[in-house]
Amino acid sequence: MESSETIRLWAKTPVKVIDIRHFSLKPGEQLQAYNLPTSAFLFINHGEARLKLDGMEATQAHFQVAHGGKNVCLNIWCLDHPVDYYLILYKPVYDRSGPSMCSQVDRLLPYAHPYVFQARYPIFLTSLLEQMHQLWTTGEELDKLQVTGLFYQFVHEQFRQLQIAGDEIAEPDLATQIAQYIRKHYRQTISMETMANLFHYSTHYLSRVFKRKFGCSPIEYVLQTRINRAKSLLTESDTPIREVAEGVGYTDMYYFNRLFKKLVGETPAQFKMHSIALKGSIRTNFMPESFIAPRSVIRHTDNNENHYHEEAWRVNEMNVRFKPSFAVTLLFSLSLLLAACGGGNENVQSSEMREYTDGLGRQVKIPVQPSKAVVLSYGGYLLPLGLKPVGVNEETLDQYPDKMADVESIGKGTGNLEAISALQPDLIILPDYYKSDIFDAYSKIAPTIAVPWGGDPDVVNTLRTMGDIMNRKQEAEAWITKFEEKLQRLRDKIDIKIEPGTTAISFIIYNGEVLLGGEGGTLGKLIYQDFGFQMPAQFKQFADGGTALSMEELVNKPADYFFTQMTDEEMKAMTELFKEPLYQSIPAIKNNRVINVSRDKWNYGPYLVDEGVDILIEEVTKLLK
């Protein structure tokens, strides 16, 4: 993109400063493989360092200015003298009522473009950065308003010096140029022949050069880029899944679902439901102005401007700002120091360990007999084992106000590192759908393992896994035996006559989309095996965990019965929605064949699943008799 066009877009598109950080490195220290959480400027104030940004490298990084977009990889190696540098994180503000998603993405390309150059007049940039950092750290809103003005001055000054630098801008190598081309054009059809013509090399040579640096072929990189972008959109925006698919270059929804599951391990609908759970609370938009009207453009999460922290670094009750890596290192070091000095002997854990292969296939050494486990999402699974976790996330505590009254909260969503560290756990257990950086951060505190989610929640298999982890297999099997005996008694009692071929689907309505459940999991087995409903033929290809339907497809009478998994608050909104004449034409709604059991009953452990089964049996029996 031409510099004049870039500057014009900067002038027209507002941006928001997210954070301003000031760091120093000692000789021999390094910042390695840091993926920028959002668009950023970096300025090395003084010292000697080697800087590498997205394939571009500066060996003498004194007074270097660098810019990169979200997920661009940054490396800094401190050489013979200490290095002092500033990092400004910012994001462009999306215009939700403006152009289409594709044109919006095009407008935002300048904020993702990486470049590195050496400032000719560093004193001007240093002066602005020092003022910005000082005002930012005071925490006053009026000061932060002034920071925004200084930020635009900084952007103007660096553009002025970038123009002066001219031909001295570091040029990326061929492999990096290919990667940049793919990241810019991933929504379009990209072939090796197209890139060969563009870069004037043979397809074989391009593939060899690219694979040497990135470890995969250019076409594999295209797929990874598209799917990674889709994951970001599913996590950070309310964009419907069908529009996400089109936005990353796929018009065939079935192919997108199949490819996404192959690369991610679950369907887009499953992945989206996980992202909903990780946000800690769900605000379901049941009644858009019109489900036929165009959707809003892609946007970042509204309720947390520092959304890239994923809520992993804060608790609602704590209004503090801190650096997670430093906090973890400090608290972890203090705990080791206390143990070495003999302090806190009552908390000394058994040193007996064993190898465990977790849900991500990783070999992790865990205690043979864990006694202080922090558990995210699956904390309820310890109760039938005769155990309690030492800490769980707030959402789990909300489900067990009595049984977990003495269990510590680690915060909402993915929890808070400081809160977890303070509990001195000997094991941390998470579902396997969390991001790798969460596992990396928690692993610095205690052995951290992933439990397979496997599509729809399956209480039996999950409890067996937890029993193995906690060395309570016998207790797990005892509860499973009682549960299966209960199911068999219910099967024997059930006197429900369903006409052959009667169809049913289970789903959640979220932001104007219908997220389908599959045939597996506890609920799916009850619907399709025990009750004898059939999944509609058109959805059989998604029987392992679902896809997303538009509201239009719901109106097209997809099944005879609806099994919904809405919370009480969401159920009220859905009931109001279904009163509209348009939805009253659907047989399942018109004939009152909608059965709801909140997903909280299926997602938070065996005791709640047990309650969910009772509610489901009661509702089905009442409806069908």
Coordinates of C-alpha atoms in Angstrom, one line a residue, residues 139-570:
G139 CA -4.4 6.2 35.5
E140 CA -6.5 9.4 35.3
E141 CA -9.1 9.6 32.5
L142 CA -8.2 13.2 31.6
D143 CA -4.6 12.3 31.3
K144 CA -5.5 9.4 29.0
L145 CA -7.4 11.8 26.8
Q146 CA -4.2 13.8 26.5
V147 CA -2.3 10.5 25.6
T148 CA -4.6 10.1 22.6
G149 CA -3.5 13.5 21.3
L150 CA 0.2 12.7 21.9
F151 CA -0.2 9.3 20.2
Y152 CA -1.3 11.0 17.0
Q153 CA 1.7 13.4 17.2
F154 CA 3.9 10.3 17.6
V155 CA 2.3 8.6 14.6
H156 CA 2.7 11.8 12.5
E157 CA 6.4 12.2 13.6
Q158 CA 7.3 8.5 12.8
F159 CA 5.6 8.8 9.4
R160 CA 7.7 12.0 8.7
Q161 CA 10.9 10.2 9.7
L162 CA 9.8 7.1 7.8
Q163 CA 9.6 9.2 4.6
I164 CA 13.1 10.6 5.4
A165 CA 14.5 7.1 5.8
G166 CA 13.2 6.3 2.3
D167 CA 15.2 3.4 0.8
E168 CA 16.8 2.5 4.1
I169 CA 13.6 0.6 5.3
A170 CA 14.5 -3.0 5.9
E171 CA 13.2 -5.2 3.1
P172 CA 11.8 -8.6 4.0
D173 CA 13.2 -11.7 2.4
L174 CA 11.3 -13.7 -0.2
A175 CA 9.6 -16.1 2.2
T176 CA 8.4 -13.2 4.4
Q177 CA 7.1 -11.4 1.3
I178 CA 5.1 -14.4 0.4
A179 CA 3.7 -14.6 3.9
Q180 CA 2.8 -11.0 3.8
Y181 CA 1.0 -11.4 0.5
I182 CA -1.0 -14.3 1.9
R183 CA -2.0 -12.4 5.0
K184 CA -3.2 -9.5 2.8
H185 CA -5.0 -11.5 0.2
Y186 CA -6.2 -14.6 2.1
R187 CA -9.9 -13.9 1.4
Q188 CA -9.2 -14.2 -2.3
T189 CA -8.3 -17.3 -4.4
I190 CA -4.6 -17.9 -4.0
S191 CA -2.7 -20.5 -6.1
M192 CA 1.0 -21.3 -6.4
E193 CA 0.8 -20.3 -10.1
T194 CA -0.5 -16.9 -9.0
M195 CA 2.4 -16.3 -6.6
A196 CA 4.9 -17.7 -9.1
N197 CA 3.8 -15.0 -11.6
L198 CA 3.8 -12.3 -9.0
F199 CA 7.2 -13.0 -7.6
H200 CA 8.8 -14.3 -10.8
Y201 CA 10.0 -17.6 -9.5
S202 CA 9.0 -21.2 -10.2
T203 CA 6.4 -22.8 -8.0
H204 CA 8.9 -25.4 -6.8
Y205 CA 11.4 -22.7 -5.8
L206 CA 8.8 -20.7 -3.9
S207 CA 7.6 -23.7 -2.0
R208 CA 11.2 -24.7 -1.1
V209 CA 12.1 -21.2 0.1
F210 CA 8.9 -20.8 2.0
K211 CA 9.0 -24.2 3.7
R212 CA 12.6 -23.7 4.8
K213 CA 11.5 -20.7 6.9
F214 CA 7.9 -21.4 7.9
G215 CA 7.9 -25.2 8.0
C216 CA 4.9 -25.6 5.7
S217 CA 4.0 -24.9 2.1
P218 CA 2.5 -21.6 1.0
I219 CA -0.9 -23.2 0.5
E220 CA -0.9 -24.8 3.9
Y221 CA 0.0 -21.3 5.2
V222 CA -3.1 -19.9 3.4
L223 CA -5.3 -22.5 5.2
Q224 CA -3.7 -21.7 8.6
T225 CA -4.1 -18.0 8.0
R226 CA -7.8 -18.3 7.1
I227 CA -8.6 -20.6 10.0
N228 CA -6.7 -18.5 12.5
R229 CA -8.6 -15.5 11.3
A230 CA -11.8 -17.3 11.6
K231 CA -11.0 -18.3 15.1
S232 CA -10.2 -14.7 16.0
L233 CA -13.6 -13.6 14.5
L234 CA -15.5 -16.3 16.4
T235 CA -13.8 -15.3 19.6
E236 CA -13.7 -11.5 19.4
S237 CA -16.8 -10.6 17.5
D238 CA -20.5 -11.5 17.2
T239 CA -20.2 -12.1 13.5
P240 CA -22.4 -15.1 12.4
I241 CA -20.5 -18.2 11.5
R242 CA -21.7 -18.1 7.9
E243 CA -20.4 -14.6 7.5
V244 CA -17.1 -15.6 9.1
A245 CA -16.7 -18.4 6.5
E246 CA -17.3 -16.0 3.7
G247 CA -15.1 -13.4 5.3
V248 CA -12.1 -15.7 5.2
G249 CA -12.7 -16.9 1.7
Y250 CA -15.1 -19.9 1.9
T251 CA -18.6 -19.8 0.3
D252 CA -19.2 -23.6 0.9
M253 CA -20.3 -23.8 4.5
Y254 CA -20.0 -27.6 4.6
Y255 CA -16.4 -27.5 3.4
F256 CA -15.5 -24.7 5.9
N257 CA -17.0 -26.8 8.7
R258 CA -15.0 -29.9 7.7
L259 CA -11.8 -28.0 7.2
F260 CA -12.1 -26.1 10.5
K261 CA -12.7 -29.3 12.4
K262 CA -9.8 -31.0 10.7
L263 CA -7.4 -28.2 11.7
V264 CA -8.9 -27.1 15.0
G265 CA -10.4 -30.4 16.3
E266 CA -13.9 -29.1 16.6
T267 CA -16.5 -27.4 14.4
P268 CA -16.9 -23.6 14.3
A269 CA -20.1 -23.9 16.3
Q270 CA -18.4 -25.8 19.1
F271 CA -15.5 -23.4 19.0
K272 CA -17.9 -20.4 19.2
M273 CA -19.7 -21.9 22.2
H274 CA -16.3 -22.3 24.0
S275 CA -15.5 -18.7 23.3
I276 CA -18.9 -17.8 24.8
A277 CA -18.1 -19.8 27.9
L278 CA -14.7 -18.2 28.3
K279 CA -16.2 -14.7 28.3
G280 CA -17.8 -15.6 31.6
S281 CA -21.3 -14.4 30.8
I282 CA -23.5 -14.6 27.8
R283 CA -25.6 -11.9 26.4
T284 CA -27.8 -13.5 23.7
N285 CA -29.2 -11.2 21.1
F286 CA -32.5 -13.1 20.3
M287 CA -34.4 -10.4 18.5
P288 CA -32.3 -8.5 15.8
E289 CA -34.2 -5.8 14.0
S290 CA -34.6 -8.4 11.2
F291 CA -32.9 -11.7 10.8
I292 CA -32.9 -11.0 7.1
A293 CA -31.1 -7.7 7.5
P294 CA -27.3 -7.4 7.1
R295 CA -25.3 -8.2 10.1
S296 CA -23.0 -5.8 11.9
V297 CA -19.4 -5.7 10.7
I298 CA -16.6 -7.5 12.5
R299 CA -15.6 -5.9 15.8
H300 CA -13.6 -6.4 18.9
T301 CA -15.2 -7.3 22.2
D302 CA -17.1 -4.2 23.6
N303 CA -17.1 -4.9 27.3
N304 CA -13.3 -5.2 27.7
E305 CA -11.1 -2.8 25.9
N306 CA -8.0 -4.8 26.9
H307 CA -9.7 -7.8 25.3
Y308 CA -6.5 -9.4 24.3
H309 CA -5.8 -10.3 27.9
E310 CA -8.7 -12.8 27.6
E311 CA -9.7 -12.0 31.2
A312 CA -6.8 -14.3 32.2
W313 CA -5.0 -11.5 34.0
R314 CA -7.8 -9.9 36.1
V315 CA -10.6 -10.6 38.5
N316 CA -13.7 -8.4 38.5
E317 CA -13.1 -7.3 42.1
M318 CA -9.5 -6.3 41.3
N319 CA -9.0 -3.0 39.5
V320 CA -5.3 -3.5 38.9
R321 CA -3.0 -3.5 35.9
F322 CA 0.0 -5.8 36.0
K323 CA 2.3 -7.9 33.7
P324 CA 1.3 -11.5 34.0
S325 CA 4.7 -13.0 33.2
F326 CA 6.4 -10.9 35.9
A327 CA 3.6 -11.6 38.4
V328 CA 3.8 -15.4 37.8
T329 CA 7.6 -15.4 38.1
L330 CA 7.6 -13.4 41.3
L331 CA 5.0 -15.4 43.0
F332 CA 6.4 -18.7 41.9
S333 CA 9.9 -17.7 43.0
L334 CA 8.5 -16.6 46.4
S335 CA 6.8 -20.0 46.9
L336 CA 10.0 -21.8 46.1
L337 CA 11.9 -19.6 48.5
L338 CA 9.4 -20.3 51.3
A339 CA 9.6 -24.0 50.7
A340 CA 13.4 -24.0 50.7
C341 CA 13.4 -22.1 54.0
G342 CA 11.0 -24.5 55.7
G343 CA 8.1 -22.1 55.8
G344 CA 4.6 -23.4 55.4
N345 CA 5.4 -27.1 56.0
E346 CA 1.8 -27.9 56.3
N347 CA 1.4 -27.3 52.6
V348 CA 4.4 -29.3 51.5
Q349 CA 3.2 -31.6 48.7
S350 CA 4.2 -35.2 48.0
S351 CA 7.1 -35.4 45.6
E352 CA 5.8 -38.7 44.1
M353 CA 5.0 -38.0 40.4
R354 CA 3.9 -39.9 37.4
E355 CA 3.7 -39.3 33.6
Y356 CA 0.2 -38.5 32.3
T357 CA -0.8 -38.0 28.6
D358 CA -3.4 -35.3 28.5
G359 CA -6.2 -34.4 26.1
L360 CA -3.8 -32.5 23.8
G361 CA -1.4 -35.5 23.7
R362 CA 1.2 -33.8 25.9
Q363 CA 3.3 -35.8 28.4
V364 CA 3.0 -34.0 31.7
K365 CA 4.4 -35.1 35.1
I366 CA 1.6 -34.8 37.7
P367 CA 1.3 -35.8 41.4
V368 CA 0.3 -39.4 41.9
Q369 CA -2.2 -38.2 44.5
P370 CA -3.1 -34.5 43.8
S371 CA -4.4 -32.7 46.9
K372 CA -4.6 -29.1 45.8
A373 CA -6.1 -29.0 42.3
V374 CA -7.3 -25.8 40.6
V375 CA -9.9 -26.8 38.1
L376 CA -11.5 -24.6 35.4
S377 CA -15.0 -25.5 34.2
Y378 CA -14.7 -29.1 35.4
G379 CA -14.5 -28.4 39.1
G380 CA -17.9 -30.2 39.7
Y381 CA -16.4 -33.5 38.6
L382 CA -14.3 -33.7 41.7
L383 CA -17.4 -33.9 44.0
P384 CA -18.4 -37.5 43.2
L385 CA -14.8 -38.5 43.8
G386 CA -15.1 -37.3 47.4
L387 CA -12.8 -34.4 46.7
K388 CA -13.0 -30.6 46.3
P389 CA -10.8 -28.4 44.2
V390 CA -8.7 -25.8 46.1
G391 CA -9.9 -23.2 43.5
V392 CA -12.4 -22.9 40.6
N393 CA -13.6 -20.3 38.2
E394 CA -16.6 -18.1 39.3
E395 CA -19.0 -19.7 36.9
T396 CA -18.5 -23.1 38.6
L397 CA -18.9 -21.6 42.0
D398 CA -22.2 -20.1 40.9
Q399 CA -23.5 -23.6 40.2
Y400 CA -22.5 -25.0 43.6
P401 CA -23.2 -22.3 46.2
D402 CA -23.4 -24.9 49.0
K403 CA -21.2 -27.8 48.0
M404 CA -18.3 -25.4 47.2
A405 CA -18.9 -22.7 49.8
D406 CA -15.3 -23.2 51.1
V407 CA -13.7 -23.4 47.7
E408 CA -11.7 -20.3 46.6
S409 CA -12.7 -18.3 43.5
I410 CA -10.0 -17.7 40.9
G411 CA -12.1 -15.2 39.0
K412 CA -14.2 -15.4 35.9
G413 CA -13.5 -16.9 32.5
T414 CA -9.9 -18.2 32.4
G415 CA -9.2 -17.0 35.9
N416 CA -6.5 -14.8 37.4
L417 CA -2.9 -15.8 37.5
E418 CA -2.2 -14.1 40.8
A419 CA -5.2 -15.7 42.5
I420 CA -4.2 -19.2 41.2
S421 CA -0.6 -18.7 42.2
A422 CA -1.6 -17.7 45.7
L423 CA -3.4 -21.0 46.2
Q424 CA -0.1 -22.9 45.6
P425 CA -1.8 -25.7 43.6
D426 CA -0.1 -29.0 42.9
L427 CA -2.2 -29.5 39.7
I428 CA -4.2 -27.3 37.3
I429 CA -6.9 -28.9 35.1
L430 CA -8.5 -27.2 32.1
P431 CA -10.7 -28.2 29.2
D432 CA -8.6 -28.8 26.0
Y433 CA -10.3 -25.9 24.1
Y434 CA -8.3 -23.2 25.9
K435 CA -5.6 -21.4 23.9
S436 CA -2.0 -22.6 24.2
D437 CA -0.8 -19.4 25.9
I438 CA -3.1 -20.1 28.8
F439 CA -1.5 -23.5 29.2
D440 CA 1.9 -22.0 29.0
A441 CA 1.1 -19.4 31.6
Y442 CA -0.4 -21.9 34.1
S443 CA 2.4 -24.4 33.6
K444 CA 4.7 -21.9 35.2
I445 CA 2.7 -22.2 38.4
A446 CA 2.0 -26.0 38.6
P447 CA 1.7 -29.0 36.3
T448 CA -1.2 -28.2 33.9
I449 CA -3.2 -30.7 31.9
A450 CA -6.0 -30.6 29.4
V451 CA -9.1 -32.7 29.7
P452 CA -10.8 -33.7 26.4
W453 CA -14.1 -32.0 25.7
G454 CA -14.8 -34.1 22.6
G455 CA -17.8 -32.2 21.2
D456 CA -21.0 -32.3 23.4
P457 CA -20.3 -32.8 27.1
D458 CA -20.2 -36.5 28.0
V459 CA -20.4 -36.9 31.8
V460 CA -19.4 -40.6 31.8
N461 CA -16.2 -40.3 29.8
T462 CA -15.2 -37.0 31.5
L463 CA -15.7 -38.4 35.0
R464 CA -13.6 -41.4 34.1
T465 CA -10.8 -39.1 32.9
M466 CA -11.0 -37.0 36.1
G467 CA -11.0 -40.2 38.2
D468 CA -7.8 -41.2 36.5
I469 CA -6.2 -37.8 37.0
M470 CA -7.1 -37.6 40.7
N471 CA -6.3 -41.3 41.3
R472 CA -9.9 -41.9 42.2
K473 CA -10.9 -44.4 39.5
Q474 CA -12.9 -46.6 41.9
E475 CA -15.0 -43.6 43.1
A476 CA -15.6 -42.6 39.5
E477 CA -16.8 -46.0 38.5
A478 CA -19.0 -46.2 41.5
W479 CA -20.9 -43.0 40.5
I480 CA -21.0 -44.1 36.8
T481 CA -22.5 -47.4 37.8
K482 CA -25.3 -45.7 39.8
F483 CA -25.9 -43.2 37.0
E484 CA -26.2 -45.9 34.4
E485 CA -28.5 -48.0 36.7
K486 CA -30.7 -44.9 37.0
L487 CA -30.8 -44.4 33.3
Q488 CA -31.8 -48.1 32.8
R489 CA -34.6 -47.7 35.4
L490 CA -35.8 -44.7 33.5
R491 CA -35.7 -46.5 30.2
D492 CA -37.8 -49.3 31.7
K493 CA -40.3 -46.9 33.0
I494 CA -40.5 -44.6 29.9
D495 CA -43.8 -45.1 28.1
I496 CA -43.3 -42.7 25.3
K497 CA -44.7 -43.6 21.9
I498 CA -43.0 -41.7 19.1
E499 CA -44.0 -42.2 15.5
P500 CA -41.1 -43.8 13.4
G501 CA -39.1 -41.0 11.7
T502 CA -40.0 -38.3 14.2
T503 CA -37.2 -35.8 14.1
A504 CA -35.6 -33.6 16.7
I505 CA -32.7 -31.2 17.0
S506 CA -31.0 -29.7 20.1
F507 CA -29.7 -26.1 19.9
I508 CA -28.8 -22.8 21.5
I509 CA -29.8 -19.5 19.9
Y510 CA -26.9 -17.0 20.1
N511 CA -26.7 -13.7 18.3
G512 CA -29.3 -14.6 15.7
E513 CA -27.7 -18.0 15.0
V514 CA -28.9 -21.4 15.8
L515 CA -25.9 -23.5 17.2
L516 CA -26.8 -27.2 16.8
G517 CA -25.9 -30.0 19.2
G518 CA -24.8 -33.4 18.1
E519 CA -25.8 -37.0 18.6
G520 CA -23.0 -37.6 21.1
G521 CA -22.7 -36.4 24.7
T522 CA -25.1 -37.0 27.5
L523 CA -28.0 -35.0 26.1
G524 CA -27.6 -36.3 22.5
K525 CA -27.6 -39.9 23.6
L526 CA -30.8 -39.3 25.6
I527 CA -32.6 -37.7 22.6
Y528 CA -31.5 -40.0 19.9
Q529 CA -30.8 -43.3 21.6
D530 CA -33.1 -43.5 24.6
F531 CA -36.1 -41.5 23.4
G532 CA -35.7 -42.7 19.8
F533 CA -35.9 -39.4 17.9
Q534 CA -34.1 -39.1 14.6
M535 CA -31.7 -36.4 13.6
P536 CA -32.9 -34.8 10.3
A537 CA -31.0 -36.2 7.3
Q538 CA -29.7 -32.8 6.3
F539 CA -27.9 -32.5 9.6
K540 CA -26.4 -36.0 9.8
Q541 CA -23.1 -34.7 8.5
F542 CA -22.8 -32.6 11.7
A543 CA -23.8 -35.4 14.0
D544 CA -20.5 -35.2 15.9
G545 CA -21.2 -31.8 17.3
G546 CA -23.0 -29.4 15.2
T547 CA -23.0 -26.5 12.9
A548 CA -24.7 -23.1 12.8
L549 CA -28.0 -22.4 11.1
S550 CA -29.4 -19.0 10.3
M551 CA -32.8 -18.0 11.7
E552 CA -34.2 -18.4 8.2
E553 CA -33.3 -22.1 8.3
L554 CA -35.0 -22.4 11.7
V555 CA -38.2 -21.1 10.1
N556 CA -37.9 -23.7 7.3
K557 CA -39.3 -26.3 9.8
P558 CA -36.1 -28.3 10.3
A559 CA -37.4 -30.8 12.8
D560 CA -40.6 -32.0 14.6
Y561 CA -39.3 -31.3 18.1
F562 CA -36.8 -28.7 19.5
F563 CA -34.6 -29.5 22.5
T564 CA -33.1 -26.2 23.6
Q565 CA -30.4 -25.5 26.2
M566 CA -31.1 -21.9 27.1
T567 CA -30.5 -20.4 30.6
D568 CA -33.5 -19.0 32.4
E569 CA -32.8 -15.5 31.3
E570 CA -32.3 -16.5 27.7

